[in-house]
């Protein structure tokens, strides 16, 4: 069964450092997403990406965040200068072109720990 | 996006059938009802989706009454590995998914 893969599974970084979280969406999917989940809290939407551009972003997704699809398979989330409050699980998701059904398939996540 | 209400937690025992009901009184005509499952430290996993009546797959069944103002996720004969958080989402187009707190199901031996 096709799946979304994320690397690394755990990233530890110092406050102020840049991190790049990587995702390989399901190959024939067209829509890509990033979500985050702070420990013990709800899954929160960050950004959606379609046709090589951001289609929607949340208030959380400020100027410190950026996304990129550098090639035909990878989808990355960059945090330019990490803060302690960026510590969370980050999930990548993808969906196909059945917009109304919008079934999103999630990766296992990257645990980001900012020290 | 329709607001959903579901119980915060439920307890069950192995082998029992578990039914989790979700209320979505302001569901729109084009909205789909979708359930996700999440294990600790893992991403949400799609379980089942429906529009009306009953949908069944290898994992669960989804019952939707005619007025579509609620839905019930049915897990047959749960095991310890079904302990997870279950989310009910209602939406009608692509874009962000909005997750609530979900229902924390605890299956005991």
PDB file of C-alpha atoms in Angstrom, chain B residues 17-87:
ATOM      1  CA  UNK B  17     -18.394  -3.917  19.462  1.00  0.00           C
ATOM      2  CA  UNK B  18     -17.735  -0.213  19.935  1.00  0.00           C
ATOM      3  CA  UNK B  19     -19.968   2.514  18.557  1.00  0.00           C
ATOM      4  CA  UNK B  20     -18.793   6.116  18.574  1.00  0.00           C
ATOM      5  CA  UNK B  21     -21.417   8.686  17.666  1.00  0.00           C
ATOM      6  CA  UNK B  22     -20.658  12.089  16.241  1.00  0.00           C
ATOM      7  CA  UNK B  23     -23.158  14.950  16.015  1.00  0.00           C
ATOM      8  CA  UNK B  24     -22.984  17.386  13.105  1.00  0.00           C
ATOM      9  CA  UNK B  25     -26.251  19.297  13.170  1.00  0.00           C
ATOM     10  CA  UNK B  26     -25.249  21.935  10.609  1.00  0.00           C
ATOM     11  CA  UNK B  27     -23.938  19.525   7.993  1.00  0.00           C
ATOM     12  CA  UNK B  28     -24.259  20.914   4.469  1.00  0.00           C
ATOM     13  CA  UNK B  29     -25.713  19.118   1.468  1.00  0.00           C
ATOM     14  CA  UNK B  30     -22.340  18.437  -0.130  1.00  0.00           C
ATOM     15  CA  UNK B  31     -20.470  17.481   3.044  1.00  0.00           C
ATOM     16  CA  UNK B  32     -18.815  14.094   3.456  1.00  0.00           C
ATOM     17  CA  UNK B  33     -18.367  12.448   6.858  1.00  0.00           C
ATOM     18  CA  UNK B  34     -14.887  11.090   7.453  1.00  0.00           C
ATOM     19  CA  UNK B  35     -13.281   9.277  10.376  1.00  0.00           C
ATOM     20  CA  UNK B  36      -9.617   9.135  11.223  1.00  0.00           C
ATOM     21  CA  UNK B  37      -7.744   7.109  13.829  1.00  0.00           C
ATOM     22  CA  UNK B  38      -4.591   8.239  15.591  1.00  0.00           C
ATOM     23  CA  UNK B  39      -2.230   6.182  17.713  1.00  0.00           C
ATOM     24  CA  UNK B  40       0.178   7.960  20.088  1.00  0.00           C
ATOM     25  CA  UNK B  41       3.087   9.611  18.277  1.00  0.00           C
ATOM     26  CA  UNK B  42       1.731   8.640  14.853  1.00  0.00           C
ATOM     27  CA  UNK B  43      -0.082  10.497  12.111  1.00  0.00           C
ATOM     28  CA  UNK B  44      -3.861  10.301  11.720  1.00  0.00           C
ATOM     29  CA  UNK B  45      -4.939   7.352   9.620  1.00  0.00           C
ATOM     30  CA  UNK B  46      -8.014   7.403   7.376  1.00  0.00           C
ATOM     31  CA  UNK B  47     -10.566   4.794   8.459  1.00  0.00           C
ATOM     32  CA  UNK B  48     -13.781   5.358   6.545  1.00  0.00           C
ATOM     33  CA  UNK B  49     -15.848   7.943   4.710  1.00  0.00           C
ATOM     34  CA  UNK B  50     -19.501   8.154   3.830  1.00  0.00           C
ATOM     35  CA  UNK B  51     -22.190  10.434   2.538  1.00  0.00           C
ATOM     36  CA  UNK B  52     -25.411   8.660   3.505  1.00  0.00           C
ATOM     37  CA  UNK B  53     -26.812   5.307   4.719  1.00  0.00           C
ATOM     38  CA  UNK B  54     -24.195   2.724   5.532  1.00  0.00           C
ATOM     39  CA  UNK B  55     -20.621   2.187   4.450  1.00  0.00           C
ATOM     40  CA  UNK B  56     -18.539  -0.828   5.423  1.00  0.00           C
ATOM     41  CA  UNK B  57     -14.909  -1.676   4.838  1.00  0.00           C
ATOM     42  CA  UNK B  58     -12.467  -4.170   6.299  1.00  0.00           C
ATOM     43  CA  UNK B  59     -11.905  -2.017   9.369  1.00  0.00           C
ATOM     44  CA  UNK B  60     -15.218  -0.430  10.343  1.00  0.00           C
ATOM     45  CA  UNK B  61     -18.769   0.472   9.442  1.00  0.00           C
ATOM     46  CA  UNK B  62     -20.239   3.929   9.248  1.00  0.00           C
ATOM     47  CA  UNK B  63     -23.938   4.470   9.828  1.00  0.00           C
ATOM     48  CA  UNK B  64     -25.516   7.714   8.682  1.00  0.00           C
ATOM     49  CA  UNK B  65     -29.246   8.354   9.285  1.00  0.00           C
ATOM     50  CA  UNK B  66     -31.404   9.992   6.654  1.00  0.00           C
ATOM     51  CA  UNK B  67     -31.128  13.496   8.136  1.00  0.00           C
ATOM     52  CA  UNK B  68     -27.296  13.162   8.232  1.00  0.00           C
ATOM     53  CA  UNK B  69     -27.131  15.198  11.450  1.00  0.00           C
ATOM     54  CA  UNK B  70     -25.154  12.470  13.151  1.00  0.00           C
ATOM     55  CA  UNK B  71     -23.071   9.455  12.276  1.00  0.00           C
ATOM     56  CA  UNK B  72     -21.870   6.383  14.122  1.00  0.00           C
ATOM     57  CA  UNK B  73     -18.546   4.677  13.650  1.00  0.00           C
ATOM     58  CA  UNK B  74     -18.815   0.997  14.508  1.00  0.00           C
ATOM     59  CA  UNK B  75     -15.739  -1.077  15.301  1.00  0.00           C
ATOM     60  CA  UNK B  76     -16.562  -4.794  15.463  1.00  0.00           C
ATOM     61  CA  UNK B  77     -14.849  -6.958  18.080  1.00  0.00           C
ATOM     62  CA  UNK B  78     -12.202  -4.495  19.224  1.00  0.00           C
ATOM     63  CA  UNK B  79      -8.786  -5.593  20.369  1.00  0.00           C
ATOM     64  CA  UNK B  80      -6.172  -3.886  22.534  1.00  0.00           C
ATOM     65  CA  UNK B  81      -4.584  -2.500  19.367  1.00  0.00           C
ATOM     66  CA  UNK B  82      -7.715  -0.452  18.658  1.00  0.00           C
ATOM     67  CA  UNK B  83      -6.872   1.788  21.600  1.00  0.00           C
ATOM     68  CA  UNK B  84      -6.491   5.169  19.904  1.00  0.00           C
ATOM     69  CA  UNK B  85      -8.096   8.557  19.370  1.00  0.00           C
ATOM     70  CA  UNK B  86     -10.883   8.621  16.787  1.00  0.00           C
ATOM     71  CA  UNK B  87     -11.757  11.824  14.958  1.00  0.00           C
TER      72      UNK B  87
END
